[in-house]
PDB file of C-alpha atoms in Angstrom:
ATOM      1  CA  ASP A   3      -0.322  27.350 -12.351  1.00  0.00           C
ATOM      2  CA  ARG A   4       2.538  29.128 -14.396  1.00  0.00           C
ATOM      3  CA  ILE A   5       4.110  27.164 -17.801  1.00  0.00           C
ATOM      4  CA  CYS A   6       6.252  29.023 -19.439  1.00  0.00           C
ATOM      5  CA  ASP A   7       9.953  28.822 -21.620  1.00  0.00           C
ATOM      6  CA  ASP A   8      12.628  28.056 -19.014  1.00  0.00           C
ATOM      7  CA  CYS A   9      10.127  28.037 -15.984  1.00  0.00           C
ATOM      8  CA  VAL A  10      10.364  26.257 -12.515  1.00  0.00           C
ATOM      9  CA  ILE A  11       7.803  25.117 -10.722  1.00  0.00           C
ATOM     10  CA  THR A  12       8.509  25.548  -7.078  1.00  0.00           C
ATOM     11  CA  LYS A  13       7.250  23.829  -3.954  1.00  0.00           C
ATOM     12  CA  VAL A  14       4.761  21.499  -5.277  1.00  0.00           C
ATOM     13  CA  PRO A  15       3.313  19.402  -2.106  1.00  0.00           C
ATOM     14  CA  LEU A  16       4.204  15.347  -2.739  1.00  0.00           C
ATOM     15  CA  GLY A  17       1.102  14.171  -0.345  1.00  0.00           C
ATOM     16  CA  PHE A  18       3.667  12.500   1.513  1.00  0.00           C
ATOM     17  CA  SER A  19       7.370  12.173   2.665  1.00  0.00           C
ATOM     18  CA  PHE A  20       9.204  10.814  -0.042  1.00  0.00           C
ATOM     19  CA  THR A  21      13.248   9.755   0.856  1.00  0.00           C
ATOM     20  CA  PHE A  22      15.691  10.574  -1.773  1.00  0.00           C
ATOM     21  CA  PHE A  23      19.559   9.793  -1.153  1.00  0.00           C
ATOM     22  CA  GLY A  24      18.665   9.670   3.092  1.00  0.00           C
ATOM     23  CA  GLN A  25      16.384  12.481   3.438  1.00  0.00           C
ATOM     24  CA  ASP A  26      12.974  13.266   3.330  1.00  0.00           C
ATOM     25  CA  TYR A  27      11.015  15.685   1.540  1.00  0.00           C
ATOM     26  CA  THR A  28       7.476  16.740   1.246  1.00  0.00           C
ATOM     27  CA  GLU A  29       7.388  19.432  -1.603  1.00  0.00           C
ATOM     28  CA  ILE A  30       9.500  18.880  -5.169  1.00  0.00           C
ATOM     29  CA  ASN A  31      10.013  21.742  -8.094  1.00  0.00           C
ATOM     30  CA  LEU A  32       9.544  20.564 -11.422  1.00  0.00           C
ATOM     31  CA  SER A  33      11.206  22.239 -14.332  1.00  0.00           C
ATOM     32  CA  THR A  34       9.843  22.711 -17.766  1.00  0.00           C
ATOM     33  CA  ASN A  35      13.021  21.522 -19.247  1.00  0.00           C
ATOM     34  CA  GLY A  36      12.253  18.268 -18.267  1.00  0.00           C
ATOM     35  CA  TYR A  37      13.578  17.960 -14.551  1.00  0.00           C
ATOM     36  CA  ALA A  38      12.559  17.842 -10.746  1.00  0.00           C
ATOM     37  CA  GLY A  39      14.140  18.660  -8.026  1.00  0.00           C
ATOM     38  CA  PHE A  40      14.281  18.807  -4.079  1.00  0.00           C
ATOM     39  CA  ASP A  41      16.560  21.175  -2.629  1.00  0.00           C
ATOM     40  CA  PHE A  42      14.723  24.163  -0.056  1.00  0.00           C
ATOM     41  CA  PRO A  43      15.929  27.176  -0.394  1.00  0.00           C
ATOM     42  CA  LEU A  44      15.782  26.420  -4.222  1.00  0.00           C
ATOM     43  CA  ASN A  45      19.420  24.893  -5.213  1.00  0.00           C
ATOM     44  CA  MET A  46      18.159  24.222  -8.924  1.00  0.00           C
ATOM     45  CA  SER A  47      17.894  26.726 -11.798  1.00  0.00           C
ATOM     46  CA  ASP A  48      15.816  26.585 -14.729  1.00  0.00           C
ATOM     47  CA  GLY A  49      17.983  24.165 -16.642  1.00  0.00           C
ATOM     48  CA  CYS A  50      18.270  26.580 -19.922  1.00  0.00           C
ATOM     49  CA  CYS A  51      19.672  25.606 -22.343  1.00  0.00           C
ATOM     50  CA  THR A  52      20.892  21.951 -23.014  1.00  0.00           C
ATOM     51  CA  SER A  53      21.459  19.218 -20.953  1.00  0.00           C
ATOM     52  CA  ARG A  54      24.136  18.606 -18.602  1.00  0.00           C
ATOM     53  CA  PHE A  55      26.143  16.132 -17.119  1.00  0.00           C
ATOM     54  CA  ILE A  56      24.082  14.208 -14.241  1.00  0.00           C
ATOM     55  CA  ASN A  57      26.997  13.759 -11.670  1.00  0.00           C
ATOM     56  CA  GLN A  58      28.246  17.526 -12.205  1.00  0.00           C
ATOM     57  CA  HIS A  59      28.086  19.598  -8.854  1.00  0.00           C
ATOM     58  CA  ASP A  60      26.897  23.164 -10.505  1.00  0.00           C
ATOM     59  CA  ALA A  61      23.349  24.663 -10.366  1.00  0.00           C
ATOM     60  CA  ASN A  62      21.450  21.582 -10.376  1.00  0.00           C
ATOM     61  CA  ASN A  63      21.603  19.713  -7.511  1.00  0.00           C
ATOM     62  CA  GLY A  64      19.427  16.890  -5.804  1.00  0.00           C
ATOM     63  CA  ILE A  65      17.430  16.241  -8.845  1.00  0.00           C
ATOM     64  CA  ILE A  66      15.713  13.331 -11.274  1.00  0.00           C
ATOM     65  CA  ALA A  67      16.133  14.336 -14.714  1.00  0.00           C
ATOM     66  CA  LEU A  68      13.396  12.471 -17.022  1.00  0.00           C
ATOM     67  CA  GLY A  69      14.689  13.659 -20.640  1.00  0.00           C
ATOM     68  CA  TRP A  70      16.791  17.185 -19.475  1.00  0.00           C
ATOM     69  CA  ALA A  71      16.887  19.528 -22.558  1.00  0.00           C
ATOM     70  CA  ASP A  72      15.205  22.805 -24.017  1.00  0.00           C
ATOM     71  CA  TRP A  73      11.669  22.478 -23.934  1.00  0.00           C
ATOM     72  CA  SER A  74       9.303  24.968 -24.744  1.00  0.00           C
ATOM     73  CA  PRO A  75       5.575  24.223 -23.321  1.00  0.00           C
ATOM     74  CA  VAL A  76       3.081  26.458 -23.762  1.00  0.00           C
ATOM     75  CA  THR A  77       0.280  25.188 -22.241  1.00  0.00           C
ATOM     76  CA  ILE A  78      -0.111  23.986 -18.677  1.00  0.00           C
ATOM     77  CA  SER A  79      -2.161  20.955 -19.675  1.00  0.00           C
ATOM     78  CA  GLN A  80       1.523  20.049 -21.294  1.00  0.00           C
ATOM     79  CA  ILE A  81       2.782  19.743 -17.337  1.00  0.00           C
ATOM     80  CA  ARG A  82       0.290  17.858 -14.924  1.00  0.00           C
ATOM     81  CA  PHE A  83       1.113  16.462 -11.412  1.00  0.00           C
ATOM     82  CA  GLU A  84      -1.268  14.726  -9.218  1.00  0.00           C
ATOM     83  CA  THR A  85      -1.067  12.320  -5.700  1.00  0.00           C
ATOM     84  CA  ARG A  86      -2.856   8.928  -6.259  1.00  0.00           C
ATOM     85  CA  GLY A  87      -3.419   6.185  -3.962  1.00  0.00           C
ATOM     86  CA  THR A  88      -3.625   5.749  -0.458  1.00  0.00           C
ATOM     87  CA  ALA A  89      -1.778   5.497   2.418  1.00  0.00           C
ATOM     88  CA  PRO A  90       0.962   4.083   2.346  1.00  0.00           C
ATOM     89  CA  ASN A  91       1.144   3.490  -1.293  1.00  0.00           C
ATOM     90  CA  ARG A  92       0.141   6.706  -2.343  1.00  0.00           C
ATOM     91  CA  ARG A  93       1.985   7.976  -5.707  1.00  0.00           C
ATOM     92  CA  PHE A  94       3.124  11.274  -6.862  1.00  0.00           C
ATOM     93  CA  VAL A  95       2.369  11.374 -10.698  1.00  0.00           C
ATOM     94  CA  VAL A  96       4.290  14.433 -12.862  1.00  0.00           C
ATOM     95  CA  GLN A  97       3.289  14.265 -16.334  1.00  0.00           C
ATOM     96  CA  TYR A  98       5.192  15.810 -19.173  1.00  0.00           C
ATOM     97  CA  THR A  99       2.855  15.778 -22.359  1.00  0.00           C
ATOM     98  CA  GLY A 100       3.822  16.553 -25.986  1.00  0.00           C
ATOM     99  CA  ILE A 101       6.526  19.147 -24.942  1.00  0.00           C
ATOM    100  CA  GLY A 102       8.345  20.541 -28.198  1.00  0.00           C
ATOM    101  CA  GLU A 103      11.782  21.431 -28.201  1.00  0.00           C
ATOM    102  CA  ASN A 104      13.269  24.700 -28.705  1.00  0.00           C
ATOM    103  CA  SER A 105      14.379  25.551 -32.180  1.00  0.00           C
ATOM    104  CA  GLY A 106      13.684  21.902 -33.221  1.00  0.00           C
ATOM    105  CA  ASN A 107      10.631  19.493 -33.884  1.00  0.00           C
ATOM    106  CA  GLY A 108      11.395  16.649 -31.096  1.00  0.00           C
ATOM    107  CA  HIS A 109       9.309  16.100 -28.330  1.00  0.00           C
ATOM    108  CA  LEU A 110       9.022  14.668 -25.024  1.00  0.00           C
ATOM    109  CA  THR A 111       6.312  12.826 -23.704  1.00  0.00           C
ATOM    110  CA  ALA A 112       7.067  11.336 -20.176  1.00  0.00           C
ATOM    111  CA  GLN A 113       5.607  10.404 -16.896  1.00  0.00           C
ATOM    112  CA  LEU A 114       8.015  10.512 -13.371  1.00  0.00           C
ATOM    113  CA  ILE A 115       6.191   8.302 -10.644  1.00  0.00           C
ATOM    114  CA  LEU A 116       7.481   8.592  -6.830  1.00  0.00           C
ATOM    115  CA  TYR A 117       6.328   6.239  -4.597  1.00  0.00           C
ATOM    116  CA  GLU A 118       5.456   6.393  -1.019  1.00  0.00           C
ATOM    117  CA  HIS A 119       7.154   3.909   1.190  1.00  0.00           C
ATOM    118  CA  THR A 120       9.612   1.947  -1.166  1.00  0.00           C
ATOM    119  CA  ASN A 121      10.969   5.080  -2.552  1.00  0.00           C
ATOM    120  CA  GLN A 122      11.185   4.208  -5.636  1.00  0.00           C
ATOM    121  CA  ILE A 123      11.432   6.453  -8.600  1.00  0.00           C
ATOM    122  CA  VAL A 124      10.066   5.586 -12.129  1.00  0.00           C
ATOM    123  CA  ILE A 125      10.127   7.087 -15.154  1.00  0.00           C
ATOM    124  CA  TYR A 126       7.843   6.180 -18.529  1.00  0.00           C
ATOM    125  CA  THR A 127       8.872   7.989 -21.669  1.00  0.00           C
ATOM    126  CA  THR A 128       6.912   7.434 -24.407  1.00  0.00           C
ATOM    127  CA  GLU A 129       8.828  10.030 -26.429  1.00  0.00           C
ATOM    128  CA  LEU A 130      12.024  11.741 -26.276  1.00  0.00           C
ATOM    129  CA  SER A 131      13.297  13.070 -29.714  1.00  0.00           C
ATOM    130  CA  THR A 132      15.110  15.967 -31.429  1.00  0.00           C
ATOM    131  CA  THR A 133      15.946  17.086 -34.720  1.00  0.00           C
ATOM    132  CA  GLN A 134      18.770  18.886 -33.964  1.00  0.00           C
ATOM    133  CA  ALA A 135      22.249  17.480 -34.777  1.00  0.00           C
ATOM    134  CA  LYS A 136      23.757  18.950 -31.536  1.00  0.00           C
ATOM    135  CA  ARG A 137      21.100  18.118 -29.099  1.00  0.00           C
ATOM    136  CA  THR A 138      21.745  16.189 -25.936  1.00  0.00           C
ATOM    137  CA  PHE A 139      19.650  14.721 -23.660  1.00  0.00           C
ATOM    138  CA  THR A 140      20.291  13.430 -19.440  1.00  0.00           C
ATOM    139  CA  GLN A 141      18.302  11.105 -17.895  1.00  0.00           C
ATOM    140  CA  GLY A 142      19.077  10.176 -13.991  1.00  0.00           C
ATOM    141  CA  ILE A 143      19.461  10.819 -10.283  1.00  0.00           C
ATOM    142  CA  GLU A 144      21.801  12.980  -8.880  1.00  0.00           C
ATOM    143  CA  ASN A 145      22.076  13.567  -4.317  1.00  0.00           C
ATOM    144  CA  LEU A 146      21.925  16.981  -3.232  1.00  0.00           C
ATOM    145  CA  ALA A 147      26.225  16.837  -2.676  1.00  0.00           C
ATOM    146  CA  ALA A 148      26.491  15.831  -6.370  1.00  0.00           C
ATOM    147  CA  ASN A 149      28.963  13.065  -4.910  1.00  0.00           C
ATOM    148  CA  GLU A 150      26.361  10.644  -5.840  1.00  0.00           C
ATOM    149  CA  ALA A 151      24.331   9.669  -9.582  1.00  0.00           C
ATOM    150  CA  GLU A 152      22.720   7.287 -11.110  1.00  0.00           C
ATOM    151  CA  PHE A 153      21.354   6.637 -14.741  1.00  0.00           C
ATOM    152  CA  ILE A 154      21.751   3.938 -17.763  1.00  0.00           C
ATOM    153  CA  ALA A 155      25.270   4.416 -20.063  1.00  0.00           C
ATOM    154  CA  GLY A 156      24.599   6.607 -23.125  1.00  0.00           C
ATOM    155  CA  ARG A 157      22.103   8.284 -21.006  1.00  0.00           C
ATOM    156  CA  ASP A 158      24.550  11.144 -19.195  1.00  0.00           C
ATOM    157  CA  SER A 159      24.389  14.277 -21.679  1.00  0.00           C
ATOM    158  CA  ALA A 160      24.263  12.345 -24.526  1.00  0.00           C
ATOM    159  CA  ARG A 161      22.897  11.925 -27.781  1.00  0.00           C
ATOM    160  CA  PHE A 162      20.283   9.498 -27.357  1.00  0.00           C
ATOM    161  CA  SER A 163      16.056   8.877 -28.632  1.00  0.00           C
ATOM    162  CA  LEU A 164      13.684   7.039 -26.684  1.00  0.00           C
ATOM    163  CA  ALA A 165       9.870   5.273 -27.350  1.00  0.00           C
ATOM    164  CA  ASN A 166       8.030   3.507 -24.978  1.00  0.00           C
ATOM    165  CA  ASP A 167      11.072   3.352 -22.435  1.00  0.00           C
ATOM    166  CA  GLY A 168      10.513   2.294 -18.772  1.00  0.00           C
ATOM    167  CA  VAL A 169      13.256   2.773 -16.352  1.00  0.00           C
ATOM    168  CA  LYS A 170      13.216   2.281 -12.143  1.00  0.00           C
ATOM    169  CA  PHE A 171      15.741   3.366  -9.635  1.00  0.00           C
ATOM    170  CA  ALA A 172      15.138   1.225  -6.498  1.00  0.00           C
ATOM    171  CA  PRO A 173      17.027   2.618  -3.338  1.00  0.00           C
ATOM    172  CA  ALA A 174      18.784  -0.275  -1.517  1.00  0.00           C
ATOM    173  CA  ALA A 175      17.163  -1.766   1.152  1.00  0.00           C
ATOM    174  CA  VAL A 176      16.821  -0.130   4.315  1.00  0.00           C
ATOM    175  CA  ASN A 177      18.620  -0.740   7.041  1.00  0.00           C
ATOM    176  CA  ALA A 178      17.124  -3.423   9.626  1.00  0.00           C
ATOM    177  CA  ALA A 179      16.947  -3.044  13.259  1.00  0.00           C
ATOM    178  CA  PRO A 180      18.816  -6.420  14.790  1.00  0.00           C
ATOM    179  CA  PHE A 181      16.284  -8.979  16.116  1.00  0.00           C
ATOM    180  CA  ILE A 182      17.730 -10.283  19.462  1.00  0.00           C
ATOM    181  CA  THR A 183      16.499 -13.779  21.670  1.00  0.00           C
ATOM    182  CA  ALA A 184      17.259 -13.439  25.492  1.00  0.00           C
ATOM    183  CA  PRO A 185      18.190 -16.354  27.611  1.00  0.00           C
ATOM    184  CA  THR A 186      15.359 -18.254  29.123  1.00  0.00           C
ATOM    185  CA  ASP A 187      14.245 -16.944  32.167  1.00  0.00           C
ATOM    186  CA  ILE A 188      15.782 -18.734  35.647  1.00  0.00           C
ATOM    187  CA  SER A 189      14.224 -19.623  39.176  1.00  0.00           C
ATOM    188  CA  VAL A 190      16.562 -20.749  41.743  1.00  0.00           C
ATOM    189  CA  ASN A 191      16.644 -21.025  45.182  1.00  0.00           C
ATOM    190  CA  THR A 192      18.712 -19.273  47.619  1.00  0.00           C
ATOM    191  CA  SER A 193      21.999 -21.058  48.796  1.00  0.00           C
ATOM    192  CA  ALA A 194      22.389 -22.997  52.174  1.00  0.00           C
ATOM    193  CA  THR A 195      24.417 -20.278  53.703  1.00  0.00           C
ATOM    194  CA  ALA A 196      22.980 -16.844  52.056  1.00  0.00           C
ATOM    195  CA  CYS A 197      19.927 -14.924  50.843  1.00  0.00           C
ATOM    196  CA  ALA A 198      21.130 -15.290  47.574  1.00  0.00           C
ATOM    197  CA  ALA A 199      22.397 -17.845  44.856  1.00  0.00           C
ATOM    198  CA  ASN A 200      25.161 -17.760  41.910  1.00  0.00           C
ATOM    199  CA  VAL A 201      23.183 -18.179  38.520  1.00  0.00           C
ATOM    200  CA  THR A 202      25.048 -18.752  35.189  1.00  0.00           C
ATOM    201  CA  VAL A 203      22.391 -16.702  32.934  1.00  0.00           C
ATOM    202  CA  GLY A 204      23.979 -17.514  29.835  1.00  0.00           C
ATOM    203  CA  THR A 205      23.982 -14.867  26.882  1.00  0.00           C
ATOM    204  CA  ALA A 206      21.583 -13.582  24.517  1.00  0.00           C
ATOM    205  CA  THR A 207      21.624 -14.004  20.827  1.00  0.00           C
ATOM    206  CA  ALA A 208      20.993 -11.818  17.874  1.00  0.00           C
ATOM    207  CA  THR A 209      20.705 -12.078  13.798  1.00  0.00           C
ATOM    208  CA  ASP A 210      20.935  -8.972  11.714  1.00  0.00           C
ATOM    209  CA  ASP A 211      20.989  -8.014   8.036  1.00  0.00           C
ATOM    210  CA  ALA A 212      25.039  -7.396   8.027  1.00  0.00           C
ATOM    211  CA  PRO A 213      27.677  -8.569  10.257  1.00  0.00           C
ATOM    212  CA  GLY A 214      29.424  -6.633  13.169  1.00  0.00           C
ATOM    213  CA  VAL A 215      26.212  -6.991  16.040  1.00  0.00           C
ATOM    214  CA  THR A 216      27.292  -6.638  19.655  1.00  0.00           C
ATOM    215  CA  ILE A 217      25.509  -7.713  22.879  1.00  0.00           C
ATOM    216  CA  THR A 218      25.471  -6.478  26.301  1.00  0.00           C
ATOM    217  CA  GLY A 219      23.331  -7.900  29.211  1.00  0.00           C
ATOM    218  CA  VAL A 220      22.684  -5.018  32.183  1.00  0.00           C
ATOM    219  CA  ARG A 221      21.458  -6.456  35.415  1.00  0.00           C
ATOM    220  CA  SER A 222      18.603  -4.091  36.970  1.00  0.00           C
ATOM    221  CA  ASP A 223      20.742  -3.783  40.290  1.00  0.00           C
ATOM    222  CA  LYS A 224      23.637  -2.765  38.007  1.00  0.00           C
ATOM    223  CA  LEU A 225      25.803  -5.535  39.257  1.00  0.00           C
ATOM    224  CA  ALA A 226      28.416  -7.829  37.223  1.00  0.00           C
ATOM    225  CA  LEU A 227      26.341 -10.844  35.348  1.00  0.00           C
ATOM    226  CA  THR A 228      28.995 -12.884  37.668  1.00  0.00           C
ATOM    227  CA  ALA A 229      27.719 -11.358  41.073  1.00  0.00           C
ATOM    228  CA  ALA A 230      25.509 -13.344  43.050  1.00  0.00           C
ATOM    229  CA  TYR A 231      22.131 -12.314  42.329  1.00  0.00           C
ATOM    230  CA  PRO A 232      19.652 -11.695  45.631  1.00  0.00           C
ATOM    231  CA  LYS A 233      16.503 -12.986  46.568  1.00  0.00           C
ATOM    232  CA  GLY A 234      13.578 -11.364  44.451  1.00  0.00           C
ATOM    233  CA  VAL A 235      13.790 -10.784  40.498  1.00  0.00           C
ATOM    234  CA  THR A 236      16.279  -9.175  38.701  1.00  0.00           C
ATOM    235  CA  THR A 237      15.674  -8.622  35.243  1.00  0.00           C
ATOM    236  CA  ILE A 238      18.347  -8.641  32.814  1.00  0.00           C
ATOM    237  CA  THR A 239      18.095  -6.385  29.728  1.00  0.00           C
ATOM    238  CA  TRP A 240      20.261  -7.956  26.909  1.00  0.00           C
ATOM    239  CA  THR A 241      20.886  -5.206  24.208  1.00  0.00           C
ATOM    240  CA  ALA A 242      22.167  -6.155  20.245  1.00  0.00           C
ATOM    241  CA  THR A 243      23.531  -3.127  18.691  1.00  0.00           C
ATOM    242  CA  ASP A 244      24.457  -3.360  15.234  1.00  0.00           C
ATOM    243  CA  ALA A 245      27.148  -1.350  12.911  1.00  0.00           C
ATOM    244  CA  GLU A 246      24.856   1.407  11.766  1.00  0.00           C
ATOM    245  CA  GLY A 247      23.991   1.881  15.252  1.00  0.00           C
ATOM    246  CA  LEU A 248      20.065   0.341  15.469  1.00  0.00           C
ATOM    247  CA  THR A 249      19.558  -1.379  18.403  1.00  0.00           C
ATOM    248  CA  ALA A 250      16.976  -3.873  19.710  1.00  0.00           C
ATOM    249  CA  VAL A 251      16.477  -5.338  23.026  1.00  0.00           C
ATOM    250  CA  ALA A 252      14.868  -8.187  25.156  1.00  0.00           C
ATOM    251  CA  PRO A 253      14.390  -8.762  28.857  1.00  0.00           C
ATOM    252  CA  GLN A 254      15.513 -11.695  31.128  1.00  0.00           C
ATOM    253  CA  THR A 255      14.841 -12.345  34.556  1.00  0.00           C
ATOM    254  CA  VAL A 256      16.486 -14.485  37.290  1.00  0.00           C
ATOM    255  CA  THR A 257      13.753 -15.139  40.642  1.00  0.00           C
ATOM    256  CA  VAL A 258      15.874 -16.804  43.742  1.00  0.00           C
ATOM    257  CA  SER A 259      13.493 -17.613  45.837  1.00  0.00           C
ATOM    258  CA  ASP A 260      14.084 -18.460  50.208  1.00  0.00           C
ATOM    259  CA  LYS A 261      12.843 -22.296  50.629  1.00  0.00           C
ATOM    260  CA  GLN A 262      15.815 -22.904  52.924  1.00  0.00           C
ATOM    261  CA  ASN A 263      14.345 -23.819  56.487  1.00  0.00           C
ATOM    262  CA  PRO A 264      16.387 -21.859  59.128  1.00  0.00           C
ATOM    263  CA  SER A 265      18.143 -24.525  61.480  1.00  0.00           C
ATOM    264  CA  ILE A 266      18.699 -24.144  64.877  1.00  0.00           C
ATOM    265  CA  THR A 267      21.108 -25.275  68.028  1.00  0.00           C
ATOM    266  CA  ALA A 268      18.715 -25.418  71.223  1.00  0.00           C
ATOM    267  CA  PRO A 269      20.755 -24.496  74.467  1.00  0.00           C
ATOM    268  CA  ALA A 270      22.505 -27.946  76.219  1.00  0.00           C
ATOM    269  CA  ASN A 271      19.692 -29.700  78.210  1.00  0.00           C
ATOM    270  CA  ILE A 272      19.774 -28.525  82.178  1.00  0.00           C
ATOM    271  CA  SER A 273      19.194 -30.750  85.014  1.00  0.00           C
TER     272      SER A 273
END
């Protein structure tokens, strides 16, 4: 609802939760100078008046730069945004259209799309141009701590132009929890001399998307796995824990039945 030179449109709702460098956001800030930011409270200036290096701890961190430079929009229609689609595949779209550069005749026409669920970031550029001899642009993404950034070589506070260009930033695959398979359930009879049974229960197996999985088993009676199992049902809870701390559990039951007939010795016969 407000467009001017060197402005920031704050707290625009995305319509869904978007994960950016491990942090979840439901709102975004939009700068009229060709970039967007996520931090609240605001850790993002208006960007005036030239592009800066993306991987730099400064007044603008946690940002997505489409074509960061000194732009001068004159109408509300030049910066539009909306949420499209249905959950869980919604898209937040920002459109910069025909924005002229300050003190030049270059233009920015670009579109930023944020994807729900996949958290992908796509930048389509129809035109990024300048007539200023010293004008530089920045296109890329940077986390809030300013210690991680991604960009195409030659597009970090550099002089370049774009036409009908597309860039996708796809986050690394989200760490998945391990998958665990418990040993087969066991049914045995008590031993001849005790109301319990000695049982070899085996060991669970687990798979994960990275090495370093550990497996533990805990009995419902809190005894050691190698201790005799009493008559009735004892449950072993097997847990797999991966290197990132995600877990998966699977149960195994040991059922001990008493089917042993008692033995009896009568007193000696009496005459």
